[in-house]
PDB file of C-alpha atoms in Angstrom:
ATOM      1  CA  MET A 373       5.666  -1.445  42.483  1.00  0.00           C
ATOM      2  CA  THR A 374       5.448  -2.587  38.870  1.00  0.00           C
ATOM      3  CA  MET A 375       4.573  -6.264  38.425  1.00  0.00           C
ATOM      4  CA  ILE A 376       5.402  -7.889  35.084  1.00  0.00           C
ATOM      5  CA  HIS A 377       4.590 -11.576  34.786  1.00  0.00           C
ATOM      6  CA  PRO A 378       7.527 -13.662  33.566  1.00  0.00           C
ATOM      7  CA  LEU A 379       5.351 -15.195  30.843  1.00  0.00           C
ATOM      8  CA  SER A 380       4.611 -11.811  29.283  1.00  0.00           C
ATOM      9  CA  SER A 381       6.636 -10.188  26.482  1.00  0.00           C
ATOM     10  CA  VAL A 382       7.407  -6.547  27.275  1.00  0.00           C
ATOM     11  CA  HIS A 383       9.868  -4.685  25.070  1.00  0.00           C
ATOM     12  CA  THR A 384      12.681  -3.057  27.006  1.00  0.00           C
ATOM     13  CA  ASP A 385      12.012   0.290  25.277  1.00  0.00           C
ATOM     14  CA  ALA A 386       8.390   0.453  26.445  1.00  0.00           C
ATOM     15  CA  CYS A 387       7.734   3.207  28.988  1.00  0.00           C
ATOM     16  CA  ILE A 388       6.029   1.500  31.927  1.00  0.00           C
ATOM     17  CA  ALA A 389       5.130   3.652  34.951  1.00  0.00           C
ATOM     18  CA  ASP A 390       5.262   2.601  38.587  1.00  0.00           C
ATOM     19  CA  GLY A 391       2.461   0.420  39.857  1.00  0.00           C
ATOM     20  CA  VAL A 392       1.585  -1.137  36.498  1.00  0.00           C
ATOM     21  CA  GLU A 393       0.491  -4.781  36.554  1.00  0.00           C
ATOM     22  CA  ILE A 394       1.072  -6.875  33.427  1.00  0.00           C
ATOM     23  CA  GLY A 395      -0.311 -10.399  33.419  1.00  0.00           C
ATOM     24  CA  PRO A 396       0.804 -13.573  31.645  1.00  0.00           C
ATOM     25  CA  PHE A 397       0.958 -13.848  27.858  1.00  0.00           C
ATOM     26  CA  VAL A 398       0.612 -10.086  27.418  1.00  0.00           C
ATOM     27  CA  THR A 399       2.586  -8.506  24.565  1.00  0.00           C
ATOM     28  CA  VAL A 400       3.797  -4.908  24.881  1.00  0.00           C
ATOM     29  CA  ALA A 401       5.690  -3.362  21.949  1.00  0.00           C
ATOM     30  CA  ALA A 402       8.564  -0.860  22.048  1.00  0.00           C
ATOM     31  CA  ASP A 403       6.762   2.420  21.275  1.00  0.00           C
ATOM     32  CA  VAL A 404       4.278   2.186  24.119  1.00  0.00           C
ATOM     33  CA  GLU A 405       3.541   4.283  27.203  1.00  0.00           C
ATOM     34  CA  ILE A 406       1.486   2.890  30.092  1.00  0.00           C
ATOM     35  CA  GLY A 407       0.455   5.088  33.025  1.00  0.00           C
ATOM     36  CA  GLU A 408       0.687   4.453  36.733  1.00  0.00           C
ATOM     37  CA  GLY A 409      -1.690   1.923  38.263  1.00  0.00           C
ATOM     38  CA  THR A 410      -2.903   0.417  35.001  1.00  0.00           C
ATOM     39  CA  ARG A 411      -3.602  -3.323  34.876  1.00  0.00           C
ATOM     40  CA  ILE A 412      -3.183  -5.308  31.666  1.00  0.00           C
ATOM     41  CA  LEU A 413      -4.647  -8.772  32.014  1.00  0.00           C
ATOM     42  CA  SER A 414      -3.625 -11.980  30.288  1.00  0.00           C
ATOM     43  CA  ASN A 415      -3.428 -12.246  26.504  1.00  0.00           C
ATOM     44  CA  ALA A 416      -3.918  -8.522  25.810  1.00  0.00           C
ATOM     45  CA  VAL A 417      -1.744  -6.921  23.134  1.00  0.00           C
ATOM     46  CA  VAL A 418      -0.451  -3.352  23.311  1.00  0.00           C
ATOM     47  CA  MET A 419       1.167  -2.414  20.007  1.00  0.00           C
ATOM     48  CA  ASP A 420       3.429   0.374  18.775  1.00  0.00           C
ATOM     49  CA  GLY A 421       1.854   3.808  19.066  1.00  0.00           C
ATOM     50  CA  ALA A 422      -0.314   2.964  22.078  1.00  0.00           C
ATOM     51  CA  ARG A 423      -0.535   5.558  24.852  1.00  0.00           C
ATOM     52  CA  ILE A 424      -2.482   4.308  27.869  1.00  0.00           C
ATOM     53  CA  GLY A 425      -3.289   6.502  30.861  1.00  0.00           C
ATOM     54  CA  ARG A 426      -3.360   5.889  34.592  1.00  0.00           C
ATOM     55  CA  ASN A 427      -5.518   3.385  36.471  1.00  0.00           C
ATOM     56  CA  CYS A 428      -6.926   1.714  33.381  1.00  0.00           C
ATOM     57  CA  THR A 429      -7.872  -1.960  33.157  1.00  0.00           C
ATOM     58  CA  ILE A 430      -7.390  -3.831  29.903  1.00  0.00           C
ATOM     59  CA  PHE A 431      -9.053  -7.231  29.857  1.00  0.00           C
ATOM     60  CA  PRO A 432      -7.939 -10.438  28.088  1.00  0.00           C
ATOM     61  CA  GLY A 433      -7.901 -10.385  24.314  1.00  0.00           C
ATOM     62  CA  ALA A 434      -8.008  -6.610  23.915  1.00  0.00           C
ATOM     63  CA  VAL A 435      -5.710  -5.044  21.294  1.00  0.00           C
ATOM     64  CA  VAL A 436      -4.649  -1.396  21.475  1.00  0.00           C
ATOM     65  CA  GLY A 437      -2.613   0.206  18.704  1.00  0.00           C
ATOM     66  CA  ALA A 438      -3.040  -2.138  15.751  1.00  0.00           C
ATOM     67  CA  ILE A 439      -2.602  -0.449  12.380  1.00  0.00           C
ATOM     68  CA  PRO A 440      -5.764   0.917  10.740  1.00  0.00           C
ATOM     69  CA  GLN A 441      -8.035  -1.288   8.679  1.00  0.00           C
ATOM     70  CA  ASP A 442      -7.792   1.306   5.921  1.00  0.00           C
ATOM     71  CA  LEU A 443      -6.148   0.637   2.574  1.00  0.00           C
ATOM     72  CA  LYS A 444      -5.057   4.282   2.390  1.00  0.00           C
ATOM     73  CA  PHE A 445      -2.752   3.754   5.368  1.00  0.00           C
ATOM     74  CA  LYS A 446       0.859   3.826   4.205  1.00  0.00           C
ATOM     75  CA  GLY A 447       2.692   3.167   7.432  1.00  0.00           C
ATOM     76  CA  GLU A 448       2.748   6.766   8.677  1.00  0.00           C
ATOM     77  CA  TYR A 449       3.538   7.351  12.354  1.00  0.00           C
ATOM     78  CA  THR A 450       0.276   7.576  14.292  1.00  0.00           C
ATOM     79  CA  LEU A 451      -1.059   6.924  17.780  1.00  0.00           C
ATOM     80  CA  ALA A 452      -3.855   5.197  19.688  1.00  0.00           C
ATOM     81  CA  GLU A 453      -4.500   7.007  22.969  1.00  0.00           C
ATOM     82  CA  VAL A 454      -6.541   5.865  25.971  1.00  0.00           C
ATOM     83  CA  GLY A 455      -7.187   8.253  28.879  1.00  0.00           C
ATOM     84  CA  ASP A 456      -7.173   7.676  32.631  1.00  0.00           C
ATOM     85  CA  ASN A 457      -9.515   5.336  34.542  1.00  0.00           C
ATOM     86  CA  THR A 458     -10.834   3.702  31.391  1.00  0.00           C
ATOM     87  CA  ILE A 459     -11.870   0.051  31.180  1.00  0.00           C
ATOM     88  CA  LEU A 460     -11.464  -1.987  28.002  1.00  0.00           C
ATOM     89  CA  ARG A 461     -13.266  -5.287  28.336  1.00  0.00           C
ATOM     90  CA  GLU A 462     -12.553  -8.542  26.541  1.00  0.00           C
ATOM     91  CA  CYS A 463     -11.528  -8.353  22.877  1.00  0.00           C
ATOM     92  CA  VAL A 464     -11.924  -4.581  22.511  1.00  0.00           C
ATOM     93  CA  THR A 465      -9.894  -3.239  19.574  1.00  0.00           C
ATOM     94  CA  ILE A 466      -8.627   0.328  19.226  1.00  0.00           C
ATOM     95  CA  ASN A 467      -6.754   1.042  15.992  1.00  0.00           C
ATOM     96  CA  ARG A 468      -4.175   3.735  15.407  1.00  0.00           C
ATOM     97  CA  GLY A 469      -4.942   6.854  13.395  1.00  0.00           C
ATOM     98  CA  THR A 470      -4.034   7.661   9.804  1.00  0.00           C
ATOM     99  CA  VAL A 471      -2.721  10.783   8.121  1.00  0.00           C
ATOM    100  CA  ALA A 472      -6.295  12.125   8.339  1.00  0.00           C
ATOM    101  CA  ARG A 473      -5.995  12.940  12.048  1.00  0.00           C
ATOM    102  CA  GLY A 474      -2.845  11.240  13.251  1.00  0.00           C
ATOM    103  CA  ARG A 475      -4.409   9.610  16.289  1.00  0.00           C
ATOM    104  CA  THR A 476      -7.355   7.661  17.626  1.00  0.00           C
ATOM    105  CA  THR A 477      -8.439   8.773  21.089  1.00  0.00           C
ATOM    106  CA  VAL A 478     -10.585   7.336  23.875  1.00  0.00           C
ATOM    107  CA  GLY A 479     -11.009   9.674  26.849  1.00  0.00           C
ATOM    108  CA  ASN A 480     -11.067   9.375  30.632  1.00  0.00           C
ATOM    109  CA  ASN A 481     -13.497   7.297  32.700  1.00  0.00           C
ATOM    110  CA  CYS A 482     -14.859   5.346  29.746  1.00  0.00           C
ATOM    111  CA  LEU A 483     -16.221   1.808  29.671  1.00  0.00           C
ATOM    112  CA  LEU A 484     -15.904  -0.107  26.413  1.00  0.00           C
ATOM    113  CA  MET A 485     -17.613  -3.457  26.870  1.00  0.00           C
ATOM    114  CA  ALA A 486     -16.575  -6.710  25.219  1.00  0.00           C
ATOM    115  CA  TYR A 487     -15.952  -6.802  21.455  1.00  0.00           C
ATOM    116  CA  CYS A 488     -16.263  -3.060  20.879  1.00  0.00           C
ATOM    117  CA  HIS A 489     -14.235  -1.638  18.003  1.00  0.00           C
ATOM    118  CA  VAL A 490     -12.865   1.901  17.690  1.00  0.00           C
ATOM    119  CA  ALA A 491     -11.538   2.446  14.182  1.00  0.00           C
ATOM    120  CA  HIS A 492      -8.857   4.793  12.900  1.00  0.00           C
ATOM    121  CA  ASP A 493      -9.044   8.495  13.762  1.00  0.00           C
ATOM    122  CA  CYS A 494     -12.095   8.178  16.002  1.00  0.00           C
ATOM    123  CA  CYS A 495     -12.411  10.619  18.881  1.00  0.00           C
ATOM    124  CA  VAL A 496     -14.302   9.214  21.881  1.00  0.00           C
ATOM    125  CA  GLY A 497     -14.815  11.697  24.723  1.00  0.00           C
ATOM    126  CA  ASN A 498     -14.863  11.296  28.497  1.00  0.00           C
ATOM    127  CA  ASN A 499     -17.342   9.215  30.521  1.00  0.00           C
ATOM    128  CA  VAL A 500     -18.588   7.366  27.450  1.00  0.00           C
ATOM    129  CA  ILE A 501     -20.158   3.906  27.708  1.00  0.00           C
ATOM    130  CA  MET A 502     -20.108   1.675  24.646  1.00  0.00           C
ATOM    131  CA  SER A 503     -22.063  -1.521  25.262  1.00  0.00           C
ATOM    132  CA  ASN A 504     -21.040  -4.913  23.923  1.00  0.00           C
ATOM    133  CA  ALA A 505     -20.114  -5.211  20.245  1.00  0.00           C
ATOM    134  CA  THR A 506     -20.577  -1.541  19.398  1.00  0.00           C
ATOM    135  CA  GLN A 507     -18.625  -0.815  16.219  1.00  0.00           C
ATOM    136  CA  LEU A 508     -17.324   2.644  15.302  1.00  0.00           C
ATOM    137  CA  ALA A 509     -16.133   3.112  11.726  1.00  0.00           C
ATOM    138  CA  GLY A 510     -13.340   5.545  10.867  1.00  0.00           C
ATOM    139  CA  GLU A 511     -13.337   9.194  12.004  1.00  0.00           C
ATOM    140  CA  VAL A 512     -16.424   8.925  14.189  1.00  0.00           C
ATOM    141  CA  VAL A 513     -16.732  11.476  17.010  1.00  0.00           C
ATOM    142  CA  VAL A 514     -18.496  10.536  20.257  1.00  0.00           C
ATOM    143  CA  ASP A 515     -18.922  13.367  22.763  1.00  0.00           C
ATOM    144  CA  ASP A 516     -18.806  13.194  26.568  1.00  0.00           C
ATOM    145  CA  PHE A 517     -21.304  11.106  28.562  1.00  0.00           C
ATOM    146  CA  ALA A 518     -22.796   9.385  25.514  1.00  0.00           C
ATOM    147  CA  ILE A 519     -24.215   5.896  26.118  1.00  0.00           C
ATOM    148  CA  ILE A 520     -24.410   3.575  23.111  1.00  0.00           C
ATOM    149  CA  GLY A 521     -26.464   0.391  23.283  1.00  0.00           C
ATOM    150  CA  GLY A 522     -25.020  -2.998  22.427  1.00  0.00           C
ATOM    151  CA  GLY A 523     -24.556  -4.098  18.837  1.00  0.00           C
ATOM    152  CA  THR A 524     -24.757  -0.564  17.449  1.00  0.00           C
ATOM    153  CA  LEU A 525     -23.067   0.106  14.099  1.00  0.00           C
ATOM    154  CA  VAL A 526     -21.886   3.661  13.442  1.00  0.00           C
ATOM    155  CA  HIS A 527     -21.087   4.828   9.902  1.00  0.00           C
ATOM    156  CA  GLN A 528     -17.810   6.617   9.252  1.00  0.00           C
ATOM    157  CA  PHE A 529     -17.689  10.390   9.887  1.00  0.00           C
ATOM    158  CA  CYS A 530     -20.792  10.374  12.109  1.00  0.00           C
ATOM    159  CA  HIS A 531     -20.938  12.632  15.165  1.00  0.00           C
ATOM    160  CA  ILE A 532     -22.715  11.496  18.332  1.00  0.00           C
ATOM    161  CA  GLY A 533     -23.476  14.343  20.730  1.00  0.00           C
ATOM    162  CA  SER A 534     -22.990  14.546  24.481  1.00  0.00           C
ATOM    163  CA  HIS A 535     -25.398  12.973  26.980  1.00  0.00           C
ATOM    164  CA  VAL A 536     -27.245  10.926  24.360  1.00  0.00           C
ATOM    165  CA  MET A 537     -28.708   7.479  24.889  1.00  0.00           C
ATOM    166  CA  ILE A 538     -28.863   5.191  21.853  1.00  0.00           C
ATOM    167  CA  GLN A 539     -30.850   1.972  21.730  1.00  0.00           C
ATOM    168  CA  GLY A 540     -29.087  -1.339  21.206  1.00  0.00           C
ATOM    169  CA  GLY A 541     -28.788  -2.682  17.690  1.00  0.00           C
ATOM    170  CA  ALA A 542     -29.023   0.747  16.093  1.00  0.00           C
ATOM    171  CA  LEU A 543     -27.740   1.494  12.600  1.00  0.00           C
ATOM    172  CA  ILE A 544     -26.404   5.047  12.704  1.00  0.00           C
ATOM    173  CA  ASN A 545     -25.724   6.901   9.473  1.00  0.00           C
ATOM    174  CA  LYS A 546     -26.674  10.413  10.598  1.00  0.00           C
ATOM    175  CA  ASP A 547     -25.426  12.695  13.347  1.00  0.00           C
ATOM    176  CA  ILE A 548     -27.198  12.552  16.715  1.00  0.00           C
ATOM    177  CA  PRO A 549     -27.508  15.917  18.499  1.00  0.00           C
ATOM    178  CA  PRO A 550     -26.754  16.244  22.236  1.00  0.00           C
ATOM    179  CA  TYR A 551     -29.178  15.222  24.997  1.00  0.00           C
ATOM    180  CA  CYS A 552     -31.275  12.995  22.709  1.00  0.00           C
ATOM    181  CA  LEU A 553     -32.826   9.601  23.020  1.00  0.00           C
ATOM    182  CA  ALA A 554     -32.287   7.861  19.691  1.00  0.00           C
ATOM    183  CA  ALA A 555     -34.166   4.698  18.777  1.00  0.00           C
ATOM    184  CA  ARG A 556     -36.277   2.883  16.169  1.00  0.00           C
ATOM    185  CA  GLU A 557     -35.427   1.895  12.615  1.00  0.00           C
ATOM    186  CA  PRO A 558     -34.373   4.042  10.873  1.00  0.00           C
ATOM    187  CA  ILE A 559     -32.689   5.684  13.848  1.00  0.00           C
ATOM    188  CA  SER A 560     -34.755   8.687  14.961  1.00  0.00           C
ATOM    189  CA  PHE A 561     -35.142  11.304  17.660  1.00  0.00           C
ATOM    190  CA  THR A 562     -37.578   9.902  20.236  1.00  0.00           C
ATOM    191  CA  GLY A 563     -37.213  12.449  23.053  1.00  0.00           C
ATOM    192  CA  ILE A 564     -34.516  13.725  25.341  1.00  0.00           C
ATOM    193  CA  ASN A 565     -32.450  11.706  27.798  1.00  0.00           C
ATOM    194  CA  ILE A 566     -34.253  12.958  30.918  1.00  0.00           C
ATOM    195  CA  VAL A 567     -33.092  10.134  33.198  1.00  0.00           C
ATOM    196  CA  GLY A 568     -29.462  10.608  32.206  1.00  0.00           C
ATOM    197  CA  LEU A 569     -29.665  14.374  32.584  1.00  0.00           C
ATOM    198  CA  ARG A 570     -31.147  14.103  36.084  1.00  0.00           C
ATOM    199  CA  ARG A 571     -28.423  11.664  37.086  1.00  0.00           C
ATOM    200  CA  ARG A 572     -25.885  14.273  35.981  1.00  0.00           C
ATOM    201  CA  ASN A 573     -27.547  17.018  38.023  1.00  0.00           C
ATOM    202  CA  PHE A 574     -29.178  19.018  35.264  1.00  0.00           C
ATOM    203  CA  THR A 575     -31.841  21.210  36.817  1.00  0.00           C
ATOM    204  CA  ASN A 576     -35.533  21.020  35.940  1.00  0.00           C
ATOM    205  CA  GLU A 577     -35.159  24.407  34.262  1.00  0.00           C
ATOM    206  CA  GLN A 578     -32.296  23.192  32.085  1.00  0.00           C
ATOM    207  CA  ILE A 579     -34.199  20.051  31.122  1.00  0.00           C
ATOM    208  CA  ALA A 580     -37.262  22.126  30.226  1.00  0.00           C
ATOM    209  CA  GLU A 581     -35.085  24.393  28.075  1.00  0.00           C
ATOM    210  CA  ILE A 582     -33.648  21.406  26.208  1.00  0.00           C
ATOM    211  CA  GLN A 583     -37.157  20.023  25.663  1.00  0.00           C
ATOM    212  CA  GLU A 584     -38.363  23.346  24.308  1.00  0.00           C
ATOM    213  CA  THR A 585     -35.385  23.616  21.959  1.00  0.00           C
ATOM    214  CA  TYR A 586     -36.131  20.215  20.486  1.00  0.00           C
ATOM    215  CA  ARG A 587     -39.836  20.993  20.273  1.00  0.00           C
ATOM    216  CA  LEU A 588     -38.997  23.944  18.038  1.00  0.00           C
ATOM    217  CA  LEU A 589     -36.480  21.914  16.051  1.00  0.00           C
ATOM    218  CA  TYR A 590     -38.601  18.840  15.421  1.00  0.00           C
ATOM    219  CA  MET A 591     -42.250  19.260  16.372  1.00  0.00           C
ATOM    220  CA  GLU A 592     -43.533  22.286  14.474  1.00  0.00           C
ATOM    221  CA  GLY A 593     -43.526  20.888  10.961  1.00  0.00           C
ATOM    222  CA  ARG A 594     -40.571  22.877   9.629  1.00  0.00           C
ATOM    223  CA  ASN A 595     -37.556  21.421   7.911  1.00  0.00           C
ATOM    224  CA  ILE A 596     -34.251  21.705   9.772  1.00  0.00           C
ATOM    225  CA  THR A 597     -33.129  24.878   7.986  1.00  0.00           C
ATOM    226  CA  GLU A 598     -36.450  26.612   8.625  1.00  0.00           C
ATOM    227  CA  ALA A 599     -36.485  25.463  12.231  1.00  0.00           C
ATOM    228  CA  LEU A 600     -33.024  26.887  12.885  1.00  0.00           C
ATOM    229  CA  GLU A 601     -33.998  30.223  11.360  1.00  0.00           C
ATOM    230  CA  TYR A 602     -37.173  30.333  13.442  1.00  0.00           C
ATOM    231  CA  MET A 603     -35.311  29.465  16.648  1.00  0.00           C
ATOM    232  CA  GLU A 604     -32.741  32.178  15.984  1.00  0.00           C
ATOM    233  CA  LYS A 605     -35.489  34.793  15.747  1.00  0.00           C
ATOM    234  CA  GLN A 606     -38.043  33.587  18.275  1.00  0.00           C
ATOM    235  CA  SER A 607     -36.167  31.977  21.169  1.00  0.00           C
ATOM    236  CA  GLU A 608     -33.734  33.521  23.597  1.00  0.00           C
ATOM    237  CA  ALA A 609     -30.047  32.734  23.221  1.00  0.00           C
ATOM    238  CA  SER A 610     -28.591  30.473  25.922  1.00  0.00           C
ATOM    239  CA  LEU A 611     -25.700  28.062  26.311  1.00  0.00           C
ATOM    240  CA  LEU A 612     -27.903  24.987  25.914  1.00  0.00           C
ATOM    241  CA  ARG A 613     -29.947  26.293  22.993  1.00  0.00           C
ATOM    242  CA  ASP A 614     -26.857  27.552  21.192  1.00  0.00           C
ATOM    243  CA  GLU A 615     -24.987  24.275  21.790  1.00  0.00           C
ATOM    244  CA  ILE A 616     -27.774  22.312  20.107  1.00  0.00           C
ATOM    245  CA  MET A 617     -28.100  24.783  17.227  1.00  0.00           C
ATOM    246  CA  THR A 618     -24.338  24.844  16.651  1.00  0.00           C
ATOM    247  CA  PHE A 619     -24.247  21.040  16.540  1.00  0.00           C
ATOM    248  CA  VAL A 620     -27.087  20.871  14.022  1.00  0.00           C
ATOM    249  CA  ARG A 621     -25.664  23.647  11.832  1.00  0.00           C
ATOM    250  CA  GLY A 622     -22.240  22.008  11.822  1.00  0.00           C
ATOM    251  CA  SER A 623     -23.487  18.554  10.887  1.00  0.00           C
ATOM    252  CA  LYS A 624     -21.875  17.270   7.684  1.00  0.00           C
ATOM    253  CA  ARG A 625     -23.993  14.137   7.380  1.00  0.00           C
ATOM    254  CA  GLY A 626     -27.259  15.686   8.526  1.00  0.00           C
ATOM    255  CA  VAL A 627     -28.973  14.975  11.830  1.00  0.00           C
ATOM    256  CA  ILE A 628     -31.463  12.255  12.617  1.00  0.00           C
ATOM    257  CA  ARG A 629     -35.128  13.114  12.070  1.00  0.00           C
ATOM    258  CA  CYS A 630     -37.995  12.859  14.514  1.00  0.00           C
ATOM    259  CA  GLY A 631     -39.627   9.442  14.851  1.00  0.00           C
ATOM    260  CA  SER A 632     -43.339   9.129  14.240  1.00  0.00           C
TER     261      SER A 632
END
C-alpha cells in the first residue's frame, strides 16, 4: 500500500508505484516515476525527469532531477535515473543530463553517502559506494563495484574502472584502470584491490593474473604505449588482461601513473 504523508506535495501526474512511502515535506514533481517499495524521507525533493527504481531509500535533503549546473544547458528534455535498491543519504544531489548524453544514471545496489554530488551526464554503475562528500563533475563514468573514499573530487570526463578502491580526499584528473588501489598525491597506482577482489570471490589465480598484468604495465620502466605493445606480444590473451588493456588504450585523459 502506498503511503503519502498529507504534508508532502506530490503532483497528481507523478507515476507512483504500489508500496511507496513518501514522508512529510517531500516534493515530487509531475514528470517523475518512483518504483515499488521505495521510501522517500522528509524534505527530499524529486524533480521533473527523475526515474527512481524499486526499494530505494532517499534520505532527508536529497535532490534528484535538478537541472544541470552547466551553462550550455538550454532546457532540453533529459533524465536523472536511479536503479533498484540504491540508497541516497542526506543531501545527495543527482542532476539531470544535457544534450551530451541525455541522462544521468546511478545503477542498482549503490550507496551514495551524505553530501555526494553526481553531475550532469554521469554514468555510475552497479554496486558502487561513494563515501561522504564525493563530488563527480560532468560526464564522469564510474564502473561497477568501485569504492570512492570520502571527500574525493573527480574531474569531468574521467573514467573510474570496476573494483577500484580510492583513498579519501583524492583529487582525480586521470582515468583509474580496473582493480586498482589509488592513493597519494598526485593520485597514483599503489597496488591492486586484493581485499575487495577476495570479497567478491575472485580466485587466487585471477588475482595473480591481475597483479602480473599491472607489473608489466607499470613496473618494468616502459611508458604506457611501450608497455601495451610489450604485453600484446609477450603475455597470453585473457579476459582480465584484455579488459585492463582495453581500458588503458581507450583512455581519453590518460591513466594514473605508478606511485613511488
